[in-house]
Amino acid sequence: MVVAIDGPAGVGKSTVAHWVADTFDFFNLNSGAFYRAMAVKVLDAGVNARDENDVITAAESAELDIIGGRLYLDGIDVEDRLRTDQVDQWSSIISTIIPVRHIVNRHLRRIAGTISLVAEGRDMTTVVFPDAEVKIYLEADPLVRARRRFQQGTSSRSLEEIENSIRERDHRDRNKKEGSLLIAADAVVLDTSTLTLAQVYEKVSGLINSYL
Ligand code: DC
């Protein structure tokens, strides 16, 4: 069974997907982490994120694996390098490059195999797992998302800078030639600006239970 969850940056997808995966003992596939690991690969290779051909070459040679719930790039655990401001920005830029999306999608489908999973990202419900049994789209006001990110204390930026960066990433996410952020016709839409993440979790769990 596949539970696919999409939505913009900072909407609470990862938290909800993690809780749901724990509850139902499903594999948690965080597709954003794969774009982030590709950004780390590009950074370490000394390639400029806007040099498409060099980015594609670097992405092609990246070996990605999940071991013990942590993401490994070329045999090294990079989980602790994925959430910096620079990786936020670079992963957003390189995710607009179509061949990079195809490379990431290949990794996602290989790792997903035939196990039950919760897959979250931008195009899980539409492109990567269009036959998912449960599809959810989470949304929230950009300012609410920026406040949440600010309160996490993991960014060195001001609230206003975070909000601007979120709006910039939303714009890129919604204007991709492929894998753009869209609401699948058969997705259940939940607005997390007016719900706590615990309430979102309850609703998503309810949808899975009614399917099971
Ligand atoms: O969900 P996230 O913020 O960790 O994702 C990091 C970047 O990767 C984000 O800027 C958008 C991109 N992304 C994507 O293009 N498609 C996905 N399925 C998941 C993430």
Coordinates of N, CA and C and ligand atoms in Angstrom, one line a residue:
M1 N 0.8 -1.2 0.0 CA 0.0 0.0 0.0 C 0.9 1.3 0.0
V2 N 0.5 2.3 -0.8 CA 1.2 3.5 -0.8 C 0.3 4.7 -0.3
V3 N 0.8 5.4 0.7 CA 0.1 6.6 1.1 C 1.0 7.8 0.6
A4 N 0.5 8.6 -0.3 CA 1.3 9.7 -0.9 C 0.8 11.0 -0.3
I5 N 1.7 11.8 0.1 CA 1.4 13.1 0.7 C 2.2 14.2 0.0
D6 N 1.6 15.2 -0.6 CA 2.2 16.3 -1.2 C 1.9 17.6 -0.5
G7 N 2.7 18.7 -0.8 CA 2.4 20.0 -0.3 C 3.6 20.8 -0.3
P8 N 3.5 22.1 -0.1 CA 4.6 23.1 -0.2 C 5.6 22.9 1.0
A9 N 6.7 23.7 0.9 CA 7.7 23.6 2.0 C 7.1 24.1 3.3
G10 N 7.5 23.4 4.3 CA 7.1 23.8 5.7 C 5.7 23.6 6.1
V11 N 5.0 22.7 5.4 CA 3.6 22.6 5.7 C 3.3 21.5 6.8
G12 N 4.4 20.8 7.2 CA 4.3 19.7 8.2 C 4.2 18.3 7.6
K13 N 4.5 18.2 6.3 CA 4.5 16.8 5.7 C 5.4 15.8 6.4
S14 N 6.6 16.3 6.6 CA 7.6 15.3 7.2 C 7.2 14.8 8.5
T15 N 6.7 15.7 9.4 CA 6.3 15.3 10.7 C 5.1 14.3 10.6
V16 N 4.1 14.7 9.9 CA 2.9 13.8 9.8 C 3.3 12.5 9.1
A17 N 4.1 12.5 8.1 CA 4.5 11.3 7.4 C 5.2 10.4 8.3
H18 N 6.1 11.0 9.1 CA 6.9 10.2 10.1 C 6.0 9.5 11.1
W19 N 5.1 10.3 11.7 CA 4.1 9.7 12.7 C 3.3 8.6 12.1
V20 N 2.8 8.8 10.9 CA 1.9 7.9 10.3 C 2.7 6.6 9.9
A21 N 3.9 6.7 9.4 CA 4.7 5.6 9.1 C 5.0 4.7 10.4
D22 N 5.3 5.4 11.5 CA 5.5 4.7 12.7 C 4.3 3.9 13.2
T23 N 3.1 4.6 13.1 CA 1.9 4.0 13.6 C 1.6 2.7 12.8
F24 N 1.7 2.8 11.5 CA 1.2 1.7 10.6 C 2.4 0.8 10.2
D25 N 3.6 1.1 10.7 CA 4.8 0.3 10.4 C 5.0 0.3 8.9
F26 N 4.9 1.5 8.3 CA 5.2 1.6 6.9 C 6.6 2.3 6.7
F27 N 7.2 2.1 5.6 CA 8.4 2.7 5.3 C 8.2 4.2 5.0
N28 N 9.0 5.1 5.5 CA 8.8 6.5 5.4 C 9.8 7.0 4.3
L29 N 9.2 7.4 3.1 CA 10.1 7.8 2.0 C 9.9 9.3 1.8
N30 N 11.0 10.0 2.2 CA 10.9 11.5 2.2 C 11.7 11.9 0.9
S31 N 10.9 12.3 -0.1 CA 11.5 12.5 -1.4 C 12.3 13.8 -1.4
G32 N 11.9 14.8 -0.6 CA 12.7 16.1 -0.5 C 14.1 15.8 0.0
A33 N 14.3 14.8 0.9 CA 15.6 14.5 1.4 C 16.5 14.0 0.2
F34 N 15.9 13.4 -0.8 CA 16.7 12.9 -2.0 C 17.2 14.2 -2.8
Y35 N 16.3 15.1 -3.0 CA 16.8 16.4 -3.7 C 17.8 17.1 -2.8
R36 N 17.6 17.1 -1.5 CA 18.6 17.7 -0.6 C 20.0 17.0 -0.7
A37 N 19.9 15.6 -0.7 CA 21.2 14.9 -0.9 C 21.9 15.2 -2.2
M38 N 21.1 15.4 -3.2 CA 21.7 15.8 -4.5 C 22.3 17.1 -4.4
A39 N 21.7 18.0 -3.7 CA 22.3 19.4 -3.5 C 23.6 19.3 -2.8
V40 N 23.7 18.4 -1.8 CA 25.0 18.1 -1.0 C 26.0 17.6 -2.0
K41 N 25.6 16.7 -2.9 CA 26.5 16.1 -3.9 C 27.1 17.2 -4.8
V42 N 26.2 18.1 -5.2 CA 26.6 19.2 -6.1 C 27.5 20.2 -5.4
L43 N 27.2 20.5 -4.2 CA 28.0 21.4 -3.4 C 29.4 20.8 -3.2
D44 N 29.4 19.5 -2.8 CA 30.7 18.9 -2.5 C 31.6 18.8 -3.8
A45 N 30.9 18.7 -4.9 CA 31.6 18.6 -6.2 C 32.1 19.9 -6.7
G46 N 31.7 21.0 -6.0 CA 32.2 22.3 -6.4 C 31.5 22.8 -7.6
V47 N 30.3 22.3 -7.9 CA 29.6 22.6 -9.1 C 28.6 23.7 -8.8
N48 N 28.4 24.7 -9.7 CA 27.4 25.7 -9.5 C 26.0 25.2 -9.7
A49 N 25.0 25.4 -8.8 CA 23.7 24.9 -8.9 C 23.0 25.2 -10.3
R50 N 23.5 26.3 -10.9 CA 22.8 26.8 -12.1 C 23.5 26.2 -13.4
D51 N 24.6 25.5 -13.2 CA 25.2 24.9 -14.4 C 24.6 23.5 -14.6
E52 N 23.5 23.5 -15.4 CA 22.7 22.3 -15.5 C 23.5 21.0 -15.9
N53 N 24.3 21.1 -16.9 CA 25.0 19.9 -17.3 C 25.9 19.3 -16.3
D54 N 26.6 20.2 -15.5 CA 27.5 19.7 -14.4 C 26.6 19.2 -13.3
V55 N 25.5 19.8 -13.0 CA 24.6 19.3 -12.0 C 24.1 17.9 -12.4
I56 N 23.7 17.7 -13.6 CA 23.2 16.4 -14.1 C 24.3 15.3 -14.0
T57 N 25.5 15.7 -14.4 CA 26.6 14.7 -14.3 C 26.9 14.3 -12.8
A58 N 26.8 15.3 -11.9 CA 27.1 15.0 -10.5 C 25.9 14.1 -10.0
A59 N 24.7 14.4 -10.4 CA 23.5 13.7 -9.9 C 23.5 12.2 -10.4
E60 N 24.0 12.1 -11.7 CA 24.0 10.7 -12.2 C 25.0 9.8 -11.5
S61 N 26.0 10.4 -11.0 CA 27.0 9.6 -10.3 C 26.7 9.4 -8.8
A62 N 25.6 10.0 -8.3 CA 25.3 9.9 -6.9 C 24.7 8.5 -6.5
E63 N 25.3 7.9 -5.5 CA 24.7 6.6 -5.0 C 23.8 7.0 -3.8
L64 N 22.6 6.7 -3.8 CA 21.7 7.1 -2.7 C 21.1 5.8 -2.1
D65 N 21.1 5.7 -0.8 CA 20.5 4.6 -0.1 C 20.0 5.0 1.3
I66 N 19.0 4.2 1.7 CA 18.5 4.5 3.1 C 19.0 3.3 3.9
I67 N 19.7 3.5 5.0 CA 20.2 2.5 5.9 C 19.8 2.9 7.3
G68 N 19.0 2.0 7.9 CA 18.6 2.3 9.3 C 17.8 3.6 9.4
G69 N 17.0 3.9 8.3 CA 16.2 5.1 8.3 C 17.0 6.4 8.0
R70 N 18.3 6.3 7.7 CA 19.1 7.5 7.4 C 19.6 7.4 6.0
L71 N 19.7 8.6 5.4 CA 20.0 8.7 4.0 C 21.6 8.7 3.8
Y72 N 22.0 7.9 2.9 CA 23.5 7.8 2.6 C 23.7 8.2 1.2
L73 N 24.7 9.1 1.1 CA 25.2 9.6 -0.2 C 26.6 9.0 -0.5
D74 N 26.7 8.3 -1.5 CA 28.1 7.6 -1.8 C 28.7 7.0 -0.6
G75 N 27.8 6.2 0.1 CA 28.3 5.4 1.2 C 28.5 6.2 2.5
I76 N 28.1 7.5 2.5 CA 28.3 8.3 3.7 C 27.0 8.8 4.2
D77 N 26.8 8.7 5.5 CA 25.5 9.2 6.1 C 25.5 10.8 6.1
V78 N 24.6 11.3 5.3 CA 24.5 12.8 5.1 C 23.3 13.4 5.8
E79 N 22.6 12.6 6.5 CA 21.3 13.0 7.1 C 21.5 14.4 7.9
D80 N 22.6 14.5 8.6 CA 22.8 15.8 9.4 C 23.2 17.0 8.5
R81 N 23.4 16.8 7.2 CA 23.8 17.9 6.4 C 22.6 18.4 5.5
L82 N 21.4 17.8 5.7 CA 20.4 18.1 4.7 C 19.5 19.3 5.0
R83 N 19.6 19.9 6.2 CA 18.6 20.9 6.6 C 19.2 22.3 6.7
T84 N 20.3 22.6 6.1 CA 20.9 23.9 6.2 C 20.2 24.9 5.2
D85 N 20.4 26.2 5.4 CA 19.8 27.2 4.6 C 20.3 27.0 3.1
Q86 N 21.6 26.7 3.0 CA 22.1 26.6 1.6 C 21.5 25.4 0.9
V87 N 21.4 24.3 1.6 CA 20.8 23.1 1.0 C 19.3 23.3 0.7
D88 N 18.6 24.1 1.6 CA 17.2 24.5 1.3 C 17.1 25.1 -0.1
Q89 N 18.0 26.1 -0.3 CA 18.0 26.9 -1.5 C 18.5 26.1 -2.8
W90 N 19.6 25.4 -2.6 CA 20.1 24.6 -3.7 C 19.3 23.5 -4.2
S91 N 18.6 22.8 -3.2 CA 17.8 21.6 -3.6 C 16.6 22.2 -4.4
S92 N 16.1 23.3 -4.0 CA 15.0 23.9 -4.7 C 15.4 24.2 -6.2
I93 N 16.6 24.8 -6.3 CA 17.0 25.2 -7.7 C 17.3 23.9 -8.5
I94 N 18.0 22.9 -8.0 CA 18.3 21.8 -8.9 C 17.1 20.9 -9.1
S95 N 16.0 21.0 -8.3 CA 14.9 20.2 -8.5 C 14.0 20.6 -9.7
T96 N 14.4 21.8 -10.3 CA 13.7 22.2 -11.5 C 14.3 21.6 -12.7
I97 N 15.4 20.9 -12.6 CA 16.1 20.4 -13.8 C 15.5 19.0 -14.1
I98 N 14.9 18.9 -15.2 CA 14.1 17.6 -15.5 C 14.9 16.3 -15.4
P99 N 16.2 16.2 -16.0 CA 16.9 15.0 -15.8 C 17.2 14.7 -14.3
V100 N 17.4 15.7 -13.5 CA 17.7 15.4 -12.1 C 16.4 14.8 -11.5
R101 N 15.2 15.3 -11.9 CA 14.0 14.7 -11.4 C 13.9 13.2 -11.8
H102 N 14.3 12.9 -13.0 CA 14.2 11.5 -13.5 C 15.1 10.6 -12.7
I103 N 16.3 11.2 -12.4 CA 17.3 10.4 -11.6 C 16.7 10.1 -10.2
V104 N 16.2 11.2 -9.6 CA 15.6 11.0 -8.2 C 14.5 10.1 -8.2
N105 N 13.6 10.2 -9.2 CA 12.4 9.3 -9.3 C 12.9 7.8 -9.4
R106 N 13.9 7.6 -10.2 CA 14.4 6.2 -10.3 C 14.9 5.7 -8.9
H107 N 15.6 6.5 -8.2 CA 16.0 6.1 -6.8 C 14.8 5.8 -5.9
L108 N 13.8 6.7 -6.0 CA 12.6 6.6 -5.1 C 11.9 5.3 -5.4
R109 N 11.7 5.0 -6.7 CA 11.0 3.8 -7.1 C 11.8 2.5 -6.8
R110 N 13.1 2.6 -6.9 CA 13.9 1.4 -6.6 C 13.8 1.1 -5.1
I111 N 13.9 2.2 -4.3 CA 13.9 2.0 -2.8 C 12.5 1.6 -2.4
A112 N 11.5 2.1 -3.0 CA 10.1 1.8 -2.6 C 9.8 0.3 -2.9
G113 N 10.3 -0.2 -4.0 CA 10.0 -1.6 -4.4 C 8.6 -1.9 -4.2
T114 N 8.3 -3.0 -3.4 CA 6.9 -3.4 -3.3 C 6.4 -3.3 -1.8
I115 N 7.2 -2.6 -1.0 CA 6.8 -2.5 0.4 C 5.7 -1.4 0.6
S116 N 5.0 -1.5 1.8 CA 4.1 -0.4 2.1 C 4.8 0.8 2.5
L117 N 4.4 2.0 2.1 CA 5.2 3.2 2.4 C 4.3 4.4 2.5
V118 N 4.9 5.4 3.2 CA 4.3 6.8 3.2 C 5.3 7.6 2.4
A119 N 5.0 8.1 1.2 CA 5.9 8.9 0.4 C 5.4 10.3 0.5
E120 N 6.4 11.2 0.8 CA 6.0 12.6 0.8 C 6.9 13.5 0.0
G121 N 6.3 14.6 -0.6 CA 7.1 15.5 -1.4 C 6.2 16.5 -2.1
R122 N 6.5 16.7 -3.4 CA 5.7 17.6 -4.3 C 4.9 16.9 -5.3
D123 N 5.5 15.8 -5.8 CA 4.8 15.1 -7.0 C 4.6 13.6 -6.7
M124 N 4.5 13.3 -5.4 CA 4.2 11.8 -5.1 C 2.9 11.4 -5.5
T125 N 1.8 12.3 -5.3 CA 0.5 11.9 -5.7 C 0.2 11.9 -7.2
T126 N 1.1 12.7 -7.9 CA 0.8 12.9 -9.3 C 1.7 12.2 -10.3
V127 N 3.0 12.2 -10.0 CA 4.0 11.6 -10.9 C 4.6 10.3 -10.4
V128 N 5.1 10.3 -9.2 CA 5.9 9.1 -8.8 C 5.0 8.0 -8.4
F129 N 3.9 8.2 -7.6 CA 3.0 7.1 -7.2 C 1.6 7.5 -7.6
P130 N 1.3 7.6 -8.9 CA -0.1 8.1 -9.3 C -1.2 7.1 -8.9
D131 N -0.8 5.8 -8.6 CA -1.8 4.8 -8.2 C -1.8 4.6 -6.7
A132 N -1.3 5.6 -5.9 CA -1.3 5.4 -4.5 C -2.7 5.3 -4.0
E133 N -2.9 4.4 -3.0 CA -4.2 4.1 -2.5 C -4.8 5.3 -1.7
V134 N -3.9 6.0 -1.0 CA -4.4 7.2 -0.2 C -3.6 8.3 -0.7
K135 N -4.2 9.4 -1.0 CA -3.5 10.6 -1.5 C -4.0 11.8 -0.7
I136 N -3.0 12.6 -0.2 CA -3.3 13.7 0.7 C -2.5 14.9 0.1
Y137 N -3.2 16.1 0.1 CA -2.5 17.3 -0.2 C -2.6 18.2 1.0
L138 N -1.4 18.6 1.6 CA -1.4 19.5 2.7 C -1.1 21.0 2.2
E139 N -1.8 21.9 2.8 CA -1.5 23.3 2.5 C -1.6 24.2 3.7
A140 N -0.9 25.3 3.7 CA -1.0 26.3 4.8 C -0.5 27.6 4.3
D141 N -0.9 28.6 5.0 CA -0.5 30.0 4.6 C 1.0 30.2 4.7
P142 N 1.7 30.9 3.8 CA 3.1 31.0 3.8 C 3.7 31.6 5.1
L143 N 2.9 32.5 5.7 CA 3.4 33.2 7.0 C 3.3 32.1 8.1
V144 N 2.3 31.3 8.1 CA 2.2 30.3 9.2 C 3.4 29.3 9.0
R145 N 3.7 29.0 7.8 CA 4.8 28.0 7.6 C 6.1 28.7 8.0
A146 N 6.3 29.9 7.7 CA 7.5 30.6 8.0 C 7.7 30.7 9.5
R147 N 6.6 31.0 10.2 CA 6.6 31.0 11.7 C 7.1 29.7 12.3
R148 N 6.5 28.6 11.7 CA 6.9 27.3 12.3 C 8.4 27.0 12.1
R149 N 8.9 27.4 10.9 CA 10.3 27.1 10.6 C 11.1 28.0 11.5
F150 N 10.7 29.2 11.7 CA 11.5 30.2 12.6 C 11.5 29.6 14.0
Q151 N 10.4 29.1 14.5 CA 10.3 28.6 15.8 C 11.1 27.3 16.1
Q152 N 11.4 26.6 14.9 CA 12.3 25.4 15.1 C 13.7 25.8 15.5
G153 N 14.1 27.0 15.2 CA 15.4 27.5 15.6 C 16.6 26.9 14.8
T154 N 16.3 26.2 13.7 CA 17.4 25.6 12.9 C 17.9 26.5 11.8
S155 N 17.2 27.7 11.6 CA 17.7 28.6 10.6 C 18.3 29.8 11.2
S156 N 19.3 30.4 10.6 CA 20.0 31.6 11.1 C 19.3 32.8 10.6
R157 N 18.2 32.6 9.8 CA 17.6 33.8 9.1 C 16.4 34.4 9.9
S158 N 16.1 35.6 9.6 CA 15.0 36.3 10.3 C 13.6 35.7 9.8
L159 N 12.5 36.0 10.5 CA 11.2 35.5 10.1 C 10.9 36.0 8.7
E160 N 11.2 37.3 8.4 CA 10.9 37.8 7.1 C 11.7 37.1 6.0
E161 N 13.0 36.9 6.3 CA 13.8 36.2 5.3 C 13.3 34.8 5.0
I162 N 12.9 34.1 6.1 CA 12.3 32.8 5.9 C 11.1 32.8 5.1
E163 N 10.2 33.8 5.4 CA 9.0 33.9 4.6 C 9.3 34.1 3.1
N164 N 10.2 35.0 2.9 CA 10.6 35.3 1.5 C 11.1 34.1 0.8
S165 N 12.0 33.3 1.5 CA 12.5 32.1 0.9 C 11.4 31.1 0.7
I166 N 10.5 31.0 1.6 CA 9.3 30.0 1.4 C 8.5 30.4 0.1
R167 N 8.3 31.7 0.0 CA 7.5 32.2 -1.2 C 8.3 31.9 -2.5
E168 N 9.6 32.1 -2.4 CA 10.4 31.9 -3.6 C 10.4 30.4 -4.0
R169 N 10.5 29.5 -2.9 CA 10.4 28.1 -3.2 C 9.1 27.7 -3.7
D170 N 8.0 28.3 -3.2 CA 6.6 28.0 -3.6 C 6.5 28.3 -5.1
H171 N 7.1 29.5 -5.5 CA 7.0 29.9 -6.9 C 7.7 28.9 -7.8
R172 N 8.9 28.4 -7.3 CA 9.6 27.5 -8.2 C 8.9 26.1 -8.2
D173 N 8.4 25.7 -7.0 CA 7.6 24.4 -7.0 C 6.4 24.4 -7.9
R174 N 5.8 25.6 -8.0 CA 4.5 25.6 -8.8 C 4.7 25.9 -10.3
N175 N 6.0 26.2 -10.6 CA 6.3 26.5 -12.0 C 7.3 25.6 -12.7
K176 N 7.3 24.4 -12.2 CA 8.3 23.4 -12.8 C 7.7 22.9 -14.1
K177 N 8.6 22.6 -15.1 CA 8.2 22.1 -16.3 C 7.7 20.7 -16.1
E178 N 8.2 20.0 -15.1 CA 7.8 18.6 -14.8 C 7.8 18.5 -13.3
G179 N 6.9 17.7 -12.7 CA 6.9 17.5 -11.3 C 6.4 18.7 -10.5
S180 N 5.7 19.6 -11.2 CA 5.2 20.8 -10.5 C 4.2 20.4 -9.4
L181 N 4.2 21.3 -8.4 CA 3.3 21.1 -7.2 C 1.8 21.3 -7.7
L182 N 1.1 20.2 -7.7 CA -0.3 20.2 -8.1 C -1.2 19.4 -7.2
I183 N -2.5 19.8 -7.1 CA -3.4 19.0 -6.3 C -4.0 17.9 -7.2
A184 N -3.7 16.6 -6.9 CA -4.3 15.5 -7.7 C -5.8 15.5 -7.6
A185 N -6.5 15.2 -8.6 CA -7.9 15.2 -8.6 C -8.5 14.4 -7.5
D186 N -7.8 13.3 -7.2 CA -8.4 12.3 -6.2 C -7.7 12.5 -4.8
A187 N -7.0 13.6 -4.6 CA -6.4 13.9 -3.3 C -7.3 14.5 -2.3
V188 N -7.2 14.2 -1.0 CA -7.9 14.9 0.1 C -7.1 16.0 0.5
V189 N -7.7 17.2 0.5 CA -6.9 18.5 0.8 C -7.1 18.9 2.3
L190 N -6.0 19.1 3.0 CA -6.1 19.5 4.4 C -5.3 20.8 4.6
D191 N -6.0 21.8 5.2 CA -5.3 23.0 5.4 C -4.7 23.0 6.8
T192 N -3.4 23.0 6.9 CA -2.8 22.9 8.3 C -2.6 24.2 9.0
S193 N -3.0 25.3 8.3 CA -2.9 26.6 9.0 C -3.9 26.6 10.2
T194 N -5.0 25.9 10.0 CA -6.1 25.9 11.0 C -6.2 24.7 11.8
L195 N -5.3 23.7 11.5 CA -5.3 22.5 12.3 C -3.9 22.3 12.9
T196 N -3.9 21.6 14.1 CA -2.6 21.3 14.6 C -2.1 20.0 13.9
L197 N -0.8 19.8 13.9 CA -0.2 18.6 13.2 C -0.8 17.3 13.8
A198 N -1.1 17.3 15.1 CA -1.8 16.2 15.7 C -3.1 15.9 15.1
Q199 N -3.9 17.0 14.8 CA -5.2 16.8 14.1 C -5.0 16.3 12.7
V200 N -4.0 16.8 12.0 CA -3.7 16.3 10.6 C -3.4 14.9 10.7
Y201 N -2.6 14.5 11.6 CA -2.2 13.1 11.8 C -3.5 12.2 12.0
E202 N -4.4 12.7 12.9 CA -5.6 11.9 13.1 C -6.4 11.7 11.8
K203 N -6.5 12.8 11.1 CA -7.3 12.7 9.8 C -6.6 11.8 8.8
V204 N -5.3 11.9 8.7 CA -4.6 11.0 7.7 C -4.7 9.5 8.2
S205 N -4.6 9.3 9.5 CA -4.7 7.9 10.0 C -6.1 7.4 9.8
G206 N -7.1 8.3 9.9 CA -8.5 7.9 9.7 C -8.7 7.4 8.2
L207 N -8.1 8.2 7.3 CA -8.2 7.8 5.9 C -7.5 6.5 5.6
I208 N -6.4 6.2 6.2 CA -5.7 5.0 6.0 C -6.5 3.8 6.6
N209 N -7.0 4.0 7.8 CA -7.8 3.0 8.5 C -9.1 2.7 7.6
S210 N -9.7 3.7 7.1 CA -10.9 3.4 6.3 C -10.5 2.7 5.0
Y211 N -9.3 2.9 4.5 CA -8.9 2.1 3.3 C -8.6 0.6 3.7
L212 N -7.9 0.5 4.9 CA -7.6 -0.9 5.4 C -8.8 -1.6 5.8
Ligands
DC1 O1 10.3 18.8 1.1 P1 11.7 19.5 1.1 O2 11.6 21.0 1.5 O3 12.6 18.8 2.0 O4 12.2 19.4 -0.4 C1 13.5 20.0 -0.7 C2 13.4 20.5 -2.1 O5 13.2 19.5 -3.1 C3 12.2 21.5 -2.3 O6 12.7 22.8 -2.6 C4 11.5 21.0 -3.5 C5 12.2 19.8 -4.0 N1 11.3 18.6 -4.1 C6 10.7 18.4 -5.3 O7 10.9 19.1 -6.3 N2 9.9 17.3 -5.5 C7 9.7 16.5 -4.5 N3 8.9 15.4 -4.7 C8 10.2 16.7 -3.2 C9 11.0 17.9 -3.0

